Coordinates of C-alpha atoms in Angstrom, one line a residue:
M1 CA 5.3 -38.2 -18.9
T2 CA 5.6 -40.5 -21.9
G3 CA 4.7 -38.1 -24.7
R4 CA 2.1 -40.5 -26.0
K5 CA -1.1 -39.2 -27.5
L6 CA -4.0 -39.9 -25.1
R7 CA -7.0 -38.6 -26.9
E8 CA -8.0 -36.5 -29.8
H9 CA -11.1 -34.4 -30.6
P10 CA -12.1 -33.4 -34.1
V11 CA -12.4 -29.8 -35.1
P12 CA -14.6 -29.1 -38.1
E13 CA -12.9 -27.7 -41.1
G14 CA -13.5 -24.1 -42.0
T15 CA -14.0 -23.0 -38.4
P16 CA -11.8 -20.5 -36.6
R17 CA -8.8 -22.1 -34.9
P18 CA -9.7 -22.8 -31.2
D19 CA -7.7 -21.7 -28.2
L20 CA -7.0 -24.3 -25.5
A21 CA -6.5 -23.8 -21.8
F22 CA -6.2 -26.3 -18.9
G23 CA -8.4 -25.8 -15.9
D24 CA -7.4 -26.2 -12.3
N25 CA -8.0 -29.9 -13.0
E26 CA -5.3 -30.8 -15.5
D27 CA -7.5 -33.5 -17.1
L28 CA -9.9 -30.8 -18.2
V29 CA -9.3 -28.5 -21.2
S30 CA -11.5 -25.5 -22.1
V31 CA -11.8 -25.0 -25.9
T32 CA -12.4 -21.3 -26.7
R33 CA -13.4 -20.2 -30.2
S34 CA -14.7 -16.8 -31.5
G35 CA -15.0 -15.4 -28.1
S36 CA -16.9 -18.2 -26.4
V37 CA -16.1 -21.4 -24.6
E38 CA -17.6 -24.1 -26.8
L39 CA -16.8 -27.1 -24.8
V40 CA -14.9 -28.6 -21.9
W41 CA -13.0 -31.7 -22.8
N42 CA -11.8 -34.4 -20.4
V43 CA -8.5 -35.6 -22.0
R44 CA -8.5 -38.8 -19.8
T45 CA -12.0 -40.1 -20.7
G46 CA -12.4 -38.3 -24.0
R47 CA -15.8 -37.0 -22.9
A48 CA -16.8 -33.5 -24.0
Y49 CA -19.2 -31.0 -22.4
E50 CA -20.7 -28.0 -24.1
P51 CA -21.4 -25.3 -21.5
R52 CA -21.4 -22.4 -24.1
M53 CA -19.8 -19.6 -22.1
E54 CA -18.2 -16.3 -22.8
A55 CA -14.4 -16.3 -22.8
T56 CA -14.3 -13.2 -20.6
P57 CA -14.3 -13.2 -17.7
S58 CA -12.3 -16.4 -17.8
P59 CA -14.5 -19.4 -16.9
A60 CA -13.3 -21.4 -13.9
I61 CA -13.2 -25.2 -13.8
A62 CA -13.2 -26.8 -10.4
A63 CA -10.2 -29.0 -9.7
S64 CA -12.6 -31.7 -8.6
G65 CA -13.9 -31.8 -12.2
E66 CA -17.5 -31.3 -10.9
Y67 CA -18.3 -27.7 -11.9
V68 CA -17.5 -25.0 -14.4
A69 CA -18.6 -21.4 -13.8
G70 CA -18.6 -18.5 -16.2
W71 CA -20.7 -16.0 -18.2
G72 CA -23.3 -17.8 -20.4
L73 CA -23.8 -16.6 -23.9
N74 CA -26.5 -13.9 -23.5
E75 CA -27.7 -15.7 -20.5
G76 CA -25.9 -14.2 -17.5
M77 CA -23.8 -15.9 -14.9
K78 CA -23.9 -19.7 -14.8
V79 CA -22.5 -22.4 -12.6
I80 CA -22.8 -25.8 -14.4
R81 CA -22.5 -29.3 -13.0
L82 CA -20.5 -31.1 -15.7
S83 CA -21.9 -34.5 -15.0
D84 CA -25.3 -33.6 -16.4
L85 CA -24.7 -30.0 -17.7
S86 CA -27.4 -28.7 -15.3
V87 CA -27.3 -25.0 -14.4
R88 CA -27.3 -24.6 -10.6
S89 CA -30.2 -22.5 -9.4
W90 CA -28.0 -20.6 -7.0
S91 CA -25.7 -19.2 -9.7
P92 CA -24.6 -15.6 -8.7
R93 CA -25.9 -12.8 -10.9
K94 CA -22.5 -11.5 -11.8
C95 CA -18.8 -12.3 -11.1
Q96 CA -15.9 -10.3 -12.4
A97 CA -13.7 -13.3 -11.5
I98 CA -14.3 -16.8 -10.2
A99 CA -12.2 -19.5 -8.5
F100 CA -13.0 -22.9 -6.8
S101 CA -11.4 -24.5 -3.8
P102 CA -9.3 -27.6 -4.6
D103 CA -12.1 -29.9 -3.4
G104 CA -14.8 -28.0 -5.3
T105 CA -16.9 -27.3 -2.2
R106 CA -16.4 -23.5 -2.3
M107 CA -16.7 -21.0 -5.1
Y108 CA -15.3 -17.5 -4.8
C109 CA -17.0 -14.8 -6.8
A110 CA -15.5 -11.3 -7.0
N111 CA -17.6 -8.3 -8.1
G112 CA -16.7 -5.2 -6.0
T113 CA -16.5 -7.5 -3.0
I114 CA -15.6 -11.2 -2.7
H115 CA -18.3 -13.6 -1.8
T116 CA -17.9 -17.3 -0.9
W117 CA -20.5 -19.9 -2.0
D118 CA -20.9 -23.5 -0.6
T119 CA -21.4 -25.5 -3.8
R120 CA -23.0 -28.4 -1.8
T121 CA -25.8 -26.3 -0.4
G122 CA -25.9 -23.4 -2.9
R123 CA -25.8 -20.9 -0.1
R124 CA -23.5 -17.9 0.4
I125 CA -21.2 -18.4 3.3
A126 CA -21.7 -15.5 5.8
G127 CA -18.7 -13.3 6.5
D128 CA -17.2 -9.9 6.1
D129 CA -17.1 -8.6 2.6
E130 CA -13.5 -8.0 1.5
P131 CA -12.9 -5.2 -1.0
F132 CA -11.2 -6.3 -4.2
W133 CA -12.3 -4.2 -7.2
E134 CA -13.2 -0.5 -7.1
G135 CA -16.6 -0.4 -8.7
S136 CA -17.1 -3.1 -11.4
E137 CA -13.9 -3.0 -13.3
D138 CA -13.2 -5.9 -15.6
G139 CA -10.0 -7.8 -16.0
G140 CA -9.4 -9.3 -12.6
R141 CA -8.7 -12.9 -11.8
L142 CA -8.7 -15.2 -8.8
W143 CA -6.7 -18.3 -7.8
V144 CA -6.8 -20.6 -4.8
S145 CA -3.7 -22.2 -3.3
A146 CA -3.3 -26.0 -3.7
A147 CA -3.9 -26.3 0.1
G148 CA -7.1 -24.2 -0.2
T149 CA -5.8 -21.9 2.6
R150 CA -5.0 -18.8 0.5
L151 CA -7.0 -16.8 -2.1
L152 CA -5.0 -14.7 -4.6
G153 CA -6.5 -11.8 -6.6
L154 CA -4.8 -10.1 -9.6
L155 CA -6.1 -6.9 -11.1
K156 CA -3.8 -5.0 -13.5
S157 CA -0.5 -4.6 -11.6
T158 CA -1.9 -5.3 -8.1
I159 CA -1.7 -8.7 -6.4
R160 CA -3.6 -9.3 -3.2
V161 CA -3.6 -12.4 -0.9
W162 CA -6.3 -13.4 1.6
N163 CA -6.7 -16.1 4.2
T164 CA -9.6 -18.2 3.0
A165 CA -10.6 -19.2 6.6
D166 CA -11.5 -15.7 7.8
G167 CA -11.1 -13.4 4.8
E168 CA -8.2 -11.5 6.4
E169 CA -6.1 -9.8 3.8
L170 CA -2.5 -10.9 4.3
F171 CA -0.6 -8.6 1.9
T172 CA -0.8 -6.5 -1.2
Y173 CA 2.0 -6.3 -3.8
H174 CA 2.2 -3.9 -6.8
A175 CA 4.2 -5.4 -9.6
E176 CA 6.4 -3.5 -12.0
G177 CA 4.1 -4.2 -14.9
E178 CA 0.8 -6.1 -15.5
P179 CA 1.4 -9.8 -14.9
E180 CA -0.3 -12.2 -17.2
Q181 CA -0.9 -14.8 -14.5
A182 CA -0.2 -15.4 -10.8
W183 CA -0.4 -18.4 -8.5
I184 CA 0.4 -19.6 -5.0
D185 CA 2.8 -22.5 -4.2
G186 CA 2.2 -24.0 -0.8
T187 CA 0.7 -21.4 1.6
G188 CA 3.0 -18.4 1.3
T189 CA 5.0 -18.2 -1.9
V190 CA 3.5 -16.2 -4.7
R191 CA 4.7 -16.4 -8.3
Y192 CA 3.7 -14.4 -11.3
L193 CA 4.4 -14.3 -15.0
L194 CA 5.6 -11.0 -16.3
D195 CA 7.2 -10.4 -19.7
H196 CA 8.1 -14.1 -20.1
A197 CA 9.8 -14.3 -16.7
I198 CA 8.5 -15.9 -13.6
V199 CA 8.9 -13.6 -10.5
T200 CA 8.8 -15.2 -7.0
L201 CA 7.5 -13.3 -4.0
D202 CA 7.3 -14.2 -0.3
A203 CA 4.7 -13.0 2.2
G204 CA 7.4 -11.7 4.4
S205 CA 9.3 -9.7 1.8
H206 CA 9.9 -6.0 1.9
G207 CA 8.3 -3.9 -0.8
M208 CA 4.9 -5.2 0.0
T209 CA 1.8 -3.8 1.7
A210 CA 0.9 -5.7 4.9
R211 CA -2.1 -5.5 7.1
L212 CA -1.6 -4.3 10.7
P213 CA -2.5 -6.8 13.4
D214 CA -5.8 -6.9 15.4
R215 CA -7.7 -4.7 12.9
A216 CA -5.5 -1.7 13.8
R217 CA -5.6 1.4 11.6
I218 CA -3.0 4.1 11.1
A219 CA -3.4 7.3 13.1
G220 CA 0.0 8.6 12.0
L221 CA 3.5 7.5 11.3
G222 CA 6.0 8.3 14.0
D223 CA 9.7 8.8 13.7
G224 CA 12.1 5.9 13.0
P225 CA 10.6 2.5 14.0
V226 CA 7.8 3.9 16.1
M227 CA 4.4 4.1 14.4
I228 CA 1.2 5.1 16.0
V229 CA -1.9 3.1 15.3
A230 CA -5.4 2.9 16.6
R231 CA -7.6 -0.2 17.2
P232 CA -11.4 -0.3 17.0
D233 CA -11.6 1.0 20.6
D234 CA -9.9 4.2 19.2
L235 CA -7.1 4.1 21.8
L236 CA -3.7 5.0 20.4
R237 CA -1.0 2.3 20.5
T238 CA 2.5 2.1 19.1
W239 CA 3.5 -0.5 16.6
E240 CA 7.2 -1.3 15.8
G241 CA 6.7 -3.8 13.1
R242 CA 5.9 -6.8 15.2
R243 CA 3.3 -6.2 17.8
L244 CA 1.0 -3.5 19.1
G245 CA 2.0 -1.7 22.4
E246 CA -0.3 -1.2 25.3
P247 CA -3.0 1.5 24.9
L248 CA -2.4 5.1 25.9
P249 CA -5.1 6.0 28.5
G250 CA -7.5 8.7 27.4
S251 CA -6.3 8.7 23.8
Q252 CA -9.7 8.4 22.1
D253 CA -10.5 11.1 19.5
V254 CA -7.0 12.4 19.3
A255 CA -5.9 14.1 16.0
P256 CA -3.5 15.4 14.8
I257 CA -0.7 13.6 16.6
E258 CA 3.1 14.1 16.6
V259 CA 5.9 12.0 18.0
D260 CA 9.2 13.6 19.1
P261 CA 12.3 12.7 17.0
Q262 CA 13.6 10.5 19.9
G263 CA 10.4 8.4 20.1
R264 CA 10.0 9.3 23.8
R265 CA 6.8 11.4 23.7
L266 CA 3.6 11.7 21.8
V267 CA 1.5 14.8 21.7
G268 CA -2.0 15.2 20.1
V269 CA -5.1 17.2 20.1
R270 CA -8.0 15.5 22.0
N271 CA -11.6 16.3 21.1
L272 CA -10.3 19.5 19.4
T273 CA -10.2 21.2 22.8
T274 CA -7.0 19.9 24.6
V275 CA -3.4 19.4 23.7
Q276 CA -2.4 16.2 25.5
A277 CA 1.0 14.6 26.0
W278 CA 1.9 11.0 26.8
D279 CA 5.2 9.4 27.8
L280 CA 5.7 6.4 25.4
T281 CA 7.9 4.5 27.8
T282 CA 5.5 4.6 30.8
R283 CA 2.3 5.0 28.7
R284 CA 1.1 7.7 31.1
A285 CA -0.4 11.1 30.3
T286 CA 2.1 13.7 31.5
W287 CA 0.4 17.1 30.9
S288 CA -2.5 18.8 29.1
W289 CA -3.0 22.3 27.8
P290 CA -6.5 23.7 27.0
V291 CA -7.0 25.2 23.5
P292 CA -8.3 28.7 23.9
R293 CA -12.0 29.2 23.1
M294 CA -12.6 30.2 19.5
Q295 CA -9.2 28.9 18.4
S296 CA -8.1 25.6 16.9
V297 CA -4.8 23.9 16.4
V298 CA -3.6 24.1 12.8
D299 CA -0.5 22.0 13.3
L300 CA 2.1 21.0 15.8
A301 CA 5.8 20.0 15.5
F302 CA 8.8 19.2 17.8
T303 CA 12.2 20.8 17.6
P304 CA 14.9 18.4 16.5
D305 CA 16.1 17.8 20.1
G306 CA 12.6 17.0 21.2
G307 CA 12.8 19.6 24.0
R308 CA 10.1 22.0 22.7
L309 CA 6.8 21.7 21.0
V310 CA 5.6 24.4 18.5
L311 CA 1.8 24.9 18.1
S312 CA 0.2 26.9 15.3
L313 CA -3.3 28.3 16.3
A314 CA -6.0 29.9 14.1
E315 CA -9.2 31.7 15.0
N316 CA -12.4 29.9 14.4
S317 CA -14.3 32.9 12.9
E318 CA -14.4 35.0 9.8
R319 CA -12.4 37.7 11.6
N320 CA -9.2 35.6 11.3
A321 CA -7.7 37.8 14.0
R322 CA -6.2 35.5 16.6
N323 CA -3.6 33.5 14.6
E324 CA -0.7 32.6 16.9
L325 CA 2.5 30.6 17.1
L326 CA 3.3 29.1 20.5
V327 CA 6.4 27.4 21.8
L328 CA 5.9 25.0 24.7
D329 CA 8.2 23.1 26.9
A330 CA 7.7 19.5 25.7
A331 CA 8.3 18.0 29.2
S332 CA 5.9 20.2 31.2
G333 CA 3.6 21.8 28.6
K334 CA 4.6 25.3 29.9
V335 CA 4.2 28.1 27.3
L336 CA 7.6 29.6 26.7
K337 CA 6.8 32.0 23.8
R338 CA 3.6 33.3 22.3
H339 CA 3.6 35.3 19.0
R340 CA 0.6 36.9 17.2
L341 CA 0.6 36.3 13.4
D342 CA -1.1 38.2 10.6
T343 CA -2.3 35.0 9.0
A344 CA -2.6 31.3 9.8
T345 CA 0.5 29.3 9.0
G346 CA -0.8 26.1 7.5
T347 CA 1.4 23.0 8.0
I348 CA 4.7 23.7 9.8
E349 CA 8.0 22.0 10.2
V350 CA 10.9 23.1 12.5
T351 CA 14.2 23.7 10.9
N352 CA 17.4 21.7 11.7
S353 CA 18.7 24.5 13.9
G354 CA 15.5 24.5 16.0
T355 CA 15.2 28.3 15.8
A356 CA 12.5 28.7 13.1
V357 CA 9.6 27.0 11.4
V358 CA 8.9 26.7 7.7
T359 CA 5.3 26.8 6.5
N360 CA 3.7 24.9 3.6
V361 CA 3.6 28.2 1.6
G362 CA 7.3 28.8 2.0
R363 CA 7.4 31.4 4.8
M364 CA 10.0 31.0 7.5
L365 CA 9.1 32.3 11.0
D366 CA 11.6 32.9 13.8
L367 CA 10.6 31.1 17.0
G368 CA 12.1 33.8 19.2
T369 CA 10.2 36.7 17.6
G370 CA 7.5 35.2 15.5
K371 CA 8.7 37.4 12.6
L372 CA 9.5 36.5 9.1
T373 CA 13.2 35.5 8.8
G374 CA 15.4 34.9 5.9
S375 CA 14.3 35.4 2.3
G376 CA 11.8 32.6 2.5
F377 CA 10.5 30.6 -0.4
T378 CA 7.1 31.7 -1.7
S379 CA 5.6 28.8 -3.5
G380 CA 2.4 30.7 -4.2
E381 CA 0.2 27.7 -3.2
S382 CA -0.2 25.2 -0.4
A383 CA 2.1 22.3 -0.8
A384 CA 3.5 19.2 1.0
I385 CA 6.5 20.1 3.0
A386 CA 9.5 18.4 4.7
V387 CA 12.7 19.7 6.4
S388 CA 16.1 18.0 6.8
R389 CA 17.1 17.2 10.4
T390 CA 20.8 17.7 9.8
R391 CA 21.1 20.3 7.0
P392 CA 19.4 23.7 6.3
L393 CA 17.2 22.1 3.6
A394 CA 13.5 22.1 3.0
A395 CA 11.4 20.5 0.3
F396 CA 8.1 21.6 -1.1
G397 CA 5.8 19.6 -3.5
S398 CA 2.6 20.1 -5.3
A399 CA 3.1 18.5 -8.7
A400 CA 6.9 18.5 -8.4
V401 CA 9.4 18.7 -5.6
Q402 CA 11.5 21.8 -5.0
L403 CA 14.5 21.7 -2.7
W404 CA 15.4 24.9 -0.9
D405 CA 18.5 25.9 1.1
H406 CA 16.9 28.1 3.7
A407 CA 20.3 29.2 5.1
Q408 CA 21.3 30.7 1.7
G409 CA 17.7 31.5 0.7
A410 CA 18.3 29.7 -2.6
E411 CA 16.3 27.2 -4.6
L412 CA 18.3 24.1 -5.6
S413 CA 17.8 23.1 -9.2
P414 CA 16.6 21.2 -11.0
L415 CA 13.0 20.5 -9.9
L416 CA 12.4 16.9 -9.0
R417 CA 9.6 15.8 -11.2
P418 CA 7.8 12.5 -10.6
A419 CA 6.8 11.1 -14.0
G420 CA 3.0 11.5 -14.6
A421 CA 2.4 13.1 -11.2
L422 CA -0.7 15.3 -10.7
T423 CA -0.1 15.9 -7.0
V424 CA 2.5 15.2 -4.3
S425 CA 0.8 14.3 -1.0
D426 CA 3.9 13.9 1.3
I427 CA 7.6 14.3 1.4
A428 CA 10.3 12.9 3.7
F429 CA 14.0 13.3 4.2
S430 CA 16.2 10.4 5.3
H431 CA 17.7 10.9 8.8
D432 CA 21.2 11.5 7.3
S433 CA 19.6 13.9 4.6
S434 CA 21.2 12.0 1.7
L435 CA 17.8 11.0 0.3
V436 CA 14.4 12.7 -0.2
A437 CA 11.2 10.8 -1.0
A438 CA 7.8 11.8 -2.1
V439 CA 4.5 10.0 -2.7
S440 CA 2.6 11.1 -5.9
S441 CA -0.6 10.4 -7.6
S442 CA -1.5 10.6 -11.3
R443 CA -4.8 11.6 -13.1
E444 CA -5.6 7.9 -13.2
D445 CA -5.2 7.7 -9.4
A446 CA -2.0 5.6 -9.7
Y447 CA 0.1 6.2 -6.6
A448 CA 3.9 5.8 -6.5
V449 CA 6.8 6.5 -4.1
H450 CA 9.8 8.3 -5.6
V451 CA 13.3 8.5 -4.1
W452 CA 16.0 10.9 -5.1
D453 CA 19.7 11.4 -4.2
V454 CA 19.8 14.9 -2.6
A455 CA 23.4 15.6 -3.8
T456 CA 22.9 14.7 -7.4
R457 CA 19.1 15.1 -7.7
Q458 CA 19.1 11.8 -9.5
E459 CA 15.9 9.7 -9.1
L460 CA 16.9 6.4 -7.6
A461 CA 13.6 4.6 -7.5
A462 CA 9.9 4.9 -8.4
V463 CA 7.8 2.2 -6.7
P464 CA 4.1 1.8 -7.5
I465 CA 1.9 1.5 -4.4
G466 CA -1.8 1.1 -3.9
F467 CA -2.4 4.3 -2.0
G468 CA -0.5 6.6 0.3
D469 CA -0.4 10.0 1.8
E470 CA 2.3 9.8 4.5
L471 CA 6.0 8.7 4.4
R472 CA 8.7 8.0 7.0
F473 CA 12.2 6.6 6.9
S474 CA 13.2 3.8 9.3
A475 CA 15.7 4.7 12.0
D476 CA 18.6 3.3 9.9
D477 CA 17.2 4.8 6.7
G478 CA 17.2 1.4 5.1
V479 CA 13.4 1.2 4.7
L480 CA 10.8 3.7 3.7
Y481 CA 7.3 3.3 5.1
A482 CA 4.2 4.5 3.3
G483 CA 0.7 4.6 4.8
V484 CA -2.7 6.3 4.9
R485 CA -4.2 7.6 8.0
G486 CA -7.4 5.7 8.8
Y487 CA -6.3 2.7 6.7
P488 CA -5.2 -0.7 8.1
T489 CA -2.1 -1.3 5.9
I490 CA 1.5 -0.2 5.8
T491 CA 3.9 -0.5 2.8
T492 CA 7.6 -1.1 3.3
I493 CA 10.1 -0.2 0.6
P494 CA 13.8 -1.0 0.8
V495 CA 15.9 2.0 -0.3
R496 CA 19.5 1.2 0.6
G497 CA 21.6 -0.8 -1.8
D498 CA 22.0 -3.9 0.4
A499 CA 18.3 -4.0 1.2
V500 CA 17.4 -3.6 -2.5
A501 CA 19.9 -6.3 -3.5
A502 CA 18.5 -8.7 -0.9
L503 CA 15.0 -8.1 -2.2
V504 CA 16.0 -8.6 -5.9
C505 CA 17.9 -11.8 -5.1
E506 CA 15.0 -13.1 -3.0
R507 CA 12.5 -12.5 -5.8
A508 CA 14.6 -13.6 -8.7
G509 CA 15.8 -16.7 -6.9
R510 CA 19.3 -16.2 -8.4
T511 CA 22.1 -13.7 -8.8
L512 CA 23.1 -11.6 -11.8
S513 CA 25.4 -13.3 -14.3
A514 CA 28.5 -11.5 -15.4
R515 CA 26.8 -10.8 -18.8
E516 CA 23.8 -9.3 -17.1
W517 CA 26.0 -7.2 -14.8
S518 CA 27.9 -5.9 -17.9
Q519 CA 24.6 -5.0 -19.6
Y520 CA 23.3 -2.8 -16.8
L521 CA 26.6 -1.8 -15.1
G522 CA 29.1 -1.7 -17.8
G523 CA 32.5 -0.5 -16.7
V524 CA 31.9 -1.4 -13.0
P525 CA 33.9 -4.5 -11.9
Y526 CA 31.6 -7.5 -11.4
R527 CA 30.7 -8.7 -7.9
D528 CA 28.0 -11.1 -6.8
P529 CA 25.1 -8.9 -5.5
C530 CA 23.6 -11.9 -3.7
A531 CA 26.8 -13.1 -2.0
R532 CA 26.5 -13.2 1.8
P533 CA 29.2 -11.6 4.0
G534 CA 31.8 -14.1 5.0
R535 CA 31.3 -16.4 2.1

């Protein structure tokens, strides 16, 4: 760059000061004034074009310099060929956001779904519609990578990236705030501008939402690294983060499902009529148990050692008379205990001792007698529930999370209150019981995962996510998984210090300076959080 003036274009006196913005082609500048794009100016040739477009949604200029697309002043959507300022007859009716491929041959239009247009033929390219906006919300923007292989969408705090070849969504990321702009370097690195800082992401980073392979959808999150998913054929398969396992025979129409804590066995209810077990090592069905007529399975849960399976049954009639709690041998399906109950249990979890279950209304039932045991914790309403595997702790959540020591029959204060939460949909303890996590939603349907230290009740993290109703910790408790049954995506969130530090260093591209360390961690001796062991 020489810093020499190339061209100038006069601005009439007495008119509002214009705003200038470069298009994808850096030779082209859009001149916006009083809410409209008055002209597009080629700074190399000095030629000006007057497309007369609204400033919102932001007009898009093809990098080839051939087209500009946007909302015409009181004229609807327009795609204009700049060479002769002709409006293309195939212009879409409405686009909330627009982007062109680098060579200008494709135009992407987002309005509830994303459609692709061939600018040479004026025809829409056939393909699956990919969801982008819910309804017709304004404010979203689109960008295409320099290679033309990735499409990036930004709406408020959500960044999504697709493969332009087949429309497959590669990942979703929820930023800490609302980025002003986002772009793609190469084919995988995403950067965005937030509060005057450039944040760098990578498609393989933790803390992002990734799509499961082969169009799989979540049927349930298992324990540790084992997650159960279902493909379009509806057969259940395990997924351990890299590849799908082989299908479990006869596993169509199975719900709910449960995996034992050791990841050896899966049990589910098939067609509402049969409890079926599979060995996850051999992929073979091992036993089945017919659900009695006029009864249904409310919930099922394994004991901590995986040796027994607890079933809660309810009667399918207004009499509500045959509510039962059954204990089965997990290896053979043999019924070991059968207890009649006065009312249905709702969701159940087995305590760390394996001798009782806790229900989602705070009742504790002895597995040996089926009777109420301990003082119980009466929440008064149905709530999300979790139990610790190593300590006599339970957690209940509706709008806040209440910890309960069921050995002492005591509530542990204070309540854990997710900021802005309207409901809590799921809770999970880490395997070592040092952390408890919950996924919450607000009145604005904003979802977030919250993590607290059990000993101090201090909130350690609040991570925004797109959507979630189920949580599980990884086997080493370093990562928290969030997902939604029936959806094709899984979110991974680092929760241990080393994993969080690695993510921060990766995204920032640098370490904390001594001054920054002192600002946030005053009194703690400085150490390089990005230093690798052995260096």
